Each structure stands twice: as C-alpha cells, then as structure tokens.
Amino acid sequence: MAECLFCKIRDGSIPAKIVYRDSECLGFEDIHPQAPTHVLFIPLTHISTVNELTGEDRERIGHLFMAAAKLAKERGHSEAGYRLVMNTNRDAGQTVFHIHLHLLGGRPFTWPPG
Ligand code: 5GP
Ligand code: ZN
C-alpha cells in the first residue's frame, strides 16, 4: 500500500514526530494540531476505514485505545479528560484512508461536535 500517506509514515519514507510505538501500532503528532495534545494512533497493518474491519482486527483496534490511554496518562490528561475520535468517510470528514484514532487533550471540548 505504498501510496498511503500513513503507511509511508509507518515505513519512515515520510517524516513524522513519532511519540509512541509498539508491536501493533504507531502514534505520531498531527501536522495540524487542534489541541495541546493531538496524536494520531495507527495500526501497523493498513486498513482504509472502520467499514473494512473484520473479526481479525478486534485485538488491533482495542490496542489503539490502550495505547492512546497510556499516552494520555503520561501527558497528564487522564483525570481532566480527553477525546478519542475515529472519522469514517465523507460525512465525518475522513481525509486519510488508513484508520487512525485521534487523541485530543489539554483543553475542554464541546459536545455535540460540529
Ligand atoms: P481525518 O480527517 O482523516 O480524521 O484526519 C487526518 C489527520 O491527519 C488530520 O488531522 C491531518 O491534520 C493529519 N495529517 C494529514 N497529513 C499529515 C501528515 O503528512 N503528517 C501528519 N503528522 N499528519 C497529517
Ligand atoms: Zn496505509
């Protein structure tokens, strides 16, 4: 999947500020941060959207949430709170088609979202 931006970041052919890495996922700073903490967690395996998930991905997706919670804790956001978002397709504004969990923290967020 060489044409995928986030696969290129995973492979190191496009630079990114990597802040988390383990055997299943990678976390890097969003290039246009929307909060003091804005980190994207991607599975190392290419998956385009949540619509393409299969039973084999259960562990992989759970893993993204655990990794995000770990980094949120390290950055002191656990108690005050933070937001985890995964956009799917046009109406949600997905722009990169390699699933990614946004970790947003460090300020209050409104609800409902825009
Ligand atoms: P989406 O809208 O698909 O949920 O989120 C895509 C996110 O990827 C956006 O927040 C955008 O700022 C971020 N992004 C797009 N291109 C790059 C890039 O080249 N590097 C990094 N680090 N983030 C990117
Ligand atoms: Zn990809």
Coordinates of N, CA and C and ligand atoms in Angstrom, one line a residue:
M1 N 0.9 -1.2 0.0 CA 0.0 0.0 0.0 C 0.9 1.2 0.0
A2 N 1.8 1.3 -0.9 CA 2.9 2.3 -0.9 C 2.3 3.7 -1.1
E3 N 1.2 3.9 -1.7 CA 0.6 5.2 -2.0 C -0.1 5.8 -0.7
C4 N -0.2 5.0 0.3 CA -0.9 5.5 1.5 C 0.1 6.4 2.4
L5 N -0.4 7.6 2.7 CA 0.4 8.6 3.5 C 0.8 8.0 4.8
F6 N -0.1 7.3 5.5 CA 0.2 6.8 6.8 C 1.1 5.6 6.8
C7 N 1.0 4.8 5.7 CA 1.9 3.6 5.5 C 3.3 4.2 5.3
K8 N 3.4 5.3 4.6 CA 4.7 5.9 4.3 C 5.3 6.5 5.6
I9 N 4.5 7.0 6.5 CA 5.0 7.4 7.8 C 5.4 6.2 8.6
R10 N 4.6 5.2 8.6 CA 5.0 3.9 9.3 C 6.3 3.4 8.8
D11 N 6.5 3.5 7.4 CA 7.8 3.0 6.9 C 8.9 3.9 7.0
G12 N 8.7 5.1 7.4 CA 9.8 6.1 7.6 C 10.1 6.9 6.3
S13 N 9.3 6.7 5.2 CA 9.7 7.4 4.0 C 9.1 8.8 4.0
I14 N 8.2 9.1 4.9 CA 7.7 10.5 5.1 C 7.9 10.7 6.6
P15 N 8.6 11.9 6.9 CA 8.9 12.1 8.3 C 7.6 12.5 9.2
A16 N 7.7 12.1 10.4 CA 6.6 12.5 11.4 C 7.3 12.5 12.8
K17 N 6.7 13.2 13.7 CA 7.1 13.2 15.1 C 6.5 12.0 15.8
I18 N 7.2 10.9 15.8 CA 6.7 9.7 16.4 C 6.8 9.8 18.0
V19 N 5.7 9.6 18.6 CA 5.7 9.7 20.1 C 5.3 8.4 20.8
Y20 N 4.9 7.4 20.0 CA 4.5 6.1 20.6 C 4.7 5.0 19.6
R21 N 5.3 3.9 20.0 CA 5.5 2.8 19.0 C 5.5 1.5 19.8
D22 N 4.7 0.5 19.3 CA 4.8 -0.8 19.9 C 4.6 -1.8 18.8
S23 N 4.4 -3.1 19.1 CA 4.4 -4.1 18.1 C 3.2 -4.1 17.2
E24 N 2.1 -3.3 17.6 CA 0.9 -3.3 16.9 C 0.5 -1.9 16.3
C25 N 1.1 -0.8 16.9 CA 0.6 0.5 16.4 C 1.7 1.5 16.6
L26 N 1.4 2.7 16.0 CA 2.4 3.8 16.0 C 1.5 5.0 16.3
G27 N 2.1 5.9 17.1 CA 1.5 7.2 17.4 C 2.4 8.3 17.0
F28 N 1.8 9.3 16.3 CA 2.6 10.5 15.9 C 1.8 11.7 16.0
E29 N 2.5 12.9 16.1 CA 1.9 14.2 16.3 C 1.1 14.5 15.0
D30 N -0.1 15.0 15.1 CA -0.8 15.5 14.0 C -0.1 16.8 13.4
I31 N -0.1 16.9 12.1 CA 0.6 18.0 11.5 C -0.1 19.3 11.7
H32 N -1.4 19.3 11.9 CA -2.2 20.5 12.2 C -3.0 20.3 13.5
P33 N -2.2 20.4 14.6 CA -2.8 20.1 15.9 C -4.0 20.9 16.3
Q34 N -5.1 20.3 16.8 CA -6.3 21.0 17.2 C -6.4 21.2 18.7
A35 N -5.4 20.7 19.4 CA -5.4 20.8 20.9 C -3.9 20.7 21.3
P36 N -3.6 21.1 22.6 CA -2.2 20.9 23.0 C -1.6 19.5 22.8
T37 N -2.4 18.5 23.0 CA -2.1 17.1 22.6 C -3.0 16.7 21.4
H38 N -2.4 16.4 20.3 CA -3.1 15.9 19.2 C -2.2 14.8 18.5
V39 N -2.5 13.6 18.9 CA -1.7 12.5 18.4 C -2.6 11.5 17.6
L40 N -2.1 11.0 16.5 CA -2.8 10.0 15.7 C -2.2 8.6 16.0
F41 N -3.0 7.7 16.3 CA -2.6 6.3 16.5 C -3.1 5.5 15.3
I42 N -2.1 4.8 14.7 CA -2.5 4.0 13.5 C -2.1 2.5 13.8
P43 N -2.9 1.6 13.2 CA -2.4 0.2 13.3 C -1.3 0.0 12.2
L44 N -0.3 -0.8 12.5 CA 0.8 -1.0 11.6 C 0.3 -1.7 10.3
T45 N -0.8 -2.4 10.4 CA -1.5 -3.0 9.2 C -2.4 -2.0 8.6
H46 N -2.3 -1.9 7.2 CA -3.2 -0.9 6.5 C -4.6 -1.4 6.5
I47 N -5.5 -0.5 7.0 CA -7.0 -0.7 7.0 C -7.5 0.6 6.6
S48 N -8.4 0.7 5.5 CA -8.8 2.0 5.0 C -9.8 2.8 5.9
T49 N -10.8 2.1 6.3 CA -11.8 2.7 7.1 C -12.4 1.7 8.1
V50 N -13.1 2.2 9.1 CA -13.8 1.3 10.0 C -14.7 0.3 9.3
N51 N -15.2 0.6 8.2 CA -16.1 -0.3 7.4 C -15.4 -1.5 7.0
E52 N -14.1 -1.5 6.9 CA -13.3 -2.7 6.4 C -12.9 -3.6 7.5
L53 N -13.2 -3.2 8.8 CA -12.7 -4.1 9.9 C -13.4 -5.5 9.8
T54 N -12.6 -6.4 10.2 CA -13.1 -7.8 10.3 C -12.8 -8.3 11.7
G55 N -13.3 -9.5 12.0 CA -13.0 -10.1 13.3 C -11.6 -10.2 13.7
E56 N -10.7 -10.3 12.7 CA -9.3 -10.5 12.9 C -8.7 -9.2 13.5
D57 N -9.4 -8.1 13.3 CA -8.9 -6.8 13.8 C -9.3 -6.4 15.2
R58 N -10.0 -7.2 15.9 CA -10.5 -6.9 17.2 C -9.4 -6.5 18.1
E59 N -8.4 -7.3 18.2 CA -7.2 -7.0 19.1 C -6.5 -5.7 18.7
R60 N -6.4 -5.6 17.4 CA -5.7 -4.4 16.8 C -6.3 -3.1 17.2
I61 N -7.7 -3.1 17.1 CA -8.4 -1.9 17.4 C -8.4 -1.6 18.9
G62 N -8.6 -2.6 19.7 CA -8.5 -2.5 21.2 C -7.2 -1.9 21.6
H63 N -6.2 -2.4 20.9 CA -4.8 -2.0 21.2 C -4.6 -0.5 21.0
L64 N -5.2 0.1 19.9 CA -5.1 1.5 19.7 C -5.6 2.3 20.9
F65 N -6.8 1.9 21.4 CA -7.3 2.6 22.6 C -6.4 2.5 23.8
M66 N -5.9 1.3 24.0 CA -5.0 1.2 25.2 C -3.7 2.0 25.0
A67 N -3.2 2.1 23.8 CA -2.0 2.9 23.6 C -2.3 4.4 23.8
A68 N -3.5 4.8 23.3 CA -3.9 6.2 23.4 C -4.1 6.6 24.9
A69 N -4.7 5.7 25.7 CA -4.9 5.9 27.1 C -3.6 6.0 27.8
K70 N -2.7 5.2 27.4 CA -1.3 5.2 28.0 C -0.6 6.5 27.8
L71 N -0.7 7.0 26.6 CA 0.0 8.3 26.3 C -0.8 9.5 27.0
A72 N -2.1 9.4 27.0 CA -2.9 10.4 27.7 C -2.5 10.5 29.2
K73 N -2.3 9.3 29.8 CA -1.9 9.3 31.2 C -0.5 9.9 31.4
E74 N 0.4 9.5 30.5 CA 1.8 10.1 30.6 C 1.8 11.6 30.4
R75 N 0.8 12.1 29.7 CA 0.8 13.6 29.4 C -0.1 14.3 30.4
G76 N -0.6 13.5 31.4 CA -1.4 14.1 32.5 C -2.8 14.5 32.1
H77 N -3.4 13.8 31.1 CA -4.8 14.2 30.7 C -5.9 13.2 31.3
S78 N -5.4 12.2 32.0 CA -6.4 11.1 32.4 C -7.5 11.7 33.3
E79 N -7.2 12.5 34.3 CA -8.2 12.9 35.2 C -9.1 14.0 34.6
A80 N -8.5 15.0 34.0 CA -9.3 16.1 33.4 C -10.1 15.6 32.2
G81 N -9.5 14.7 31.5 CA -10.2 14.1 30.3 C -9.6 14.4 29.0
Y82 N -10.1 13.7 28.0 CA -9.5 13.9 26.6 C -10.5 13.3 25.7
R83 N -10.3 13.5 24.4 CA -11.3 12.9 23.4 C -10.6 12.0 22.4
L84 N -11.2 10.9 22.1 CA -10.7 9.9 21.1 C -11.7 9.9 20.0
V85 N -11.2 10.1 18.8 CA -12.1 10.2 17.6 C -11.6 9.3 16.5
M86 N -12.5 8.6 15.8 CA -12.1 8.0 14.5 C -13.1 8.3 13.5
N87 N -12.8 9.1 12.5 CA -13.7 9.6 11.5 C -13.8 8.5 10.4
T88 N -15.0 8.4 9.9 CA -15.3 7.4 8.8 C -15.9 8.1 7.6
N89 N -15.2 8.1 6.5 CA -15.8 8.6 5.2 C -16.2 10.0 5.2
R90 N -16.9 10.4 4.2 CA -17.2 11.8 3.9 C -17.9 12.6 5.0
D91 N -19.0 12.1 5.4 CA -19.8 12.9 6.4 C -19.0 13.2 7.7
A92 N -18.1 12.3 8.0 CA -17.3 12.5 9.3 C -16.1 13.3 9.0
G93 N -15.8 13.5 7.7 CA -14.6 14.3 7.3 C -13.3 13.5 7.3
Q94 N -13.4 12.2 7.1 CA -12.1 11.4 7.0 C -11.4 11.9 5.7
T95 N -10.1 12.2 5.9 CA -9.2 12.7 4.8 C -8.1 11.7 4.5
V96 N -7.7 10.9 5.4 CA -6.6 10.0 5.2 C -7.2 8.6 5.4
F97 N -7.0 7.7 4.4 CA -7.8 6.4 4.4 C -6.9 5.3 4.8
H98 N -6.3 5.5 6.0 CA -5.6 4.5 6.8 C -6.1 4.8 8.2
I99 N -6.9 3.9 8.8 CA -7.6 4.3 10.0 C -6.6 4.8 11.1
H100 N -7.1 5.8 11.8 CA -6.3 6.5 12.8 C -7.2 7.0 13.9
L101 N -6.8 6.8 15.2 CA -7.5 7.2 16.3 C -6.9 8.6 16.8
H102 N -7.7 9.6 16.7 CA -7.2 10.9 17.2 C -7.2 10.9 18.7
L103 N -6.1 11.3 19.3 CA -6.1 11.6 20.8 C -6.0 13.1 20.9
L104 N -7.0 13.7 21.5 CA -7.1 15.2 21.7 C -7.1 15.5 23.2
G105 N -6.2 16.3 23.7 CA -6.3 16.6 25.1 C -5.6 17.9 25.4
G106 N -5.8 18.3 26.6 CA -5.1 19.6 27.0 C -6.0 20.8 27.0
R107 N -7.3 20.6 26.6 CA -8.2 21.7 26.7 C -9.6 21.1 26.7
P108 N -10.7 21.9 27.1 CA -12.0 21.3 27.1 C -12.6 21.3 25.7
F109 N -13.4 20.3 25.4 CA -14.0 20.1 24.1 C -15.6 20.2 24.2
T110 N -16.2 20.8 23.2 CA -17.7 20.9 23.3 C -18.3 19.6 22.8
W111 N -19.6 19.5 23.1 CA -20.4 18.4 22.7 C -21.8 18.9 22.5
P112 N -22.5 18.7 21.4 CA -22.1 17.8 20.3 C -21.0 18.5 19.4
P113 N -20.3 17.7 18.7 CA -19.2 18.2 17.8 C -19.9 18.8 16.6
G114 N -19.1 19.7 15.9 CA -19.6 20.4 14.7 C -19.9 19.4 13.6
Ligands
5GP1 P1 -9.0 12.6 9.4 O1 -9.6 13.9 8.9 O2 -8.8 11.7 8.2 O3 -9.8 12.0 10.5 O4 -7.6 13.0 10.0 C1 -6.5 13.1 9.2 C2 -5.5 13.9 10.1 O5 -4.2 13.7 9.5 C3 -5.7 15.4 10.1 O6 -5.9 15.8 11.5 C4 -4.5 16.0 9.5 O7 -4.0 17.2 10.1 C5 -3.5 14.9 9.7 N1 -2.4 14.8 8.6 C6 -2.6 14.9 7.3 N2 -1.4 14.8 6.6 C7 -0.5 14.6 7.6 C8 0.9 14.4 7.5 O8 1.6 14.4 6.5 N3 1.6 14.2 8.7 C9 0.9 14.2 9.9 N4 1.6 14.0 11.0 N5 -0.4 14.4 10.0 C10 -1.1 14.6 8.8
ZN2 ZN -1.9 2.7 4.9

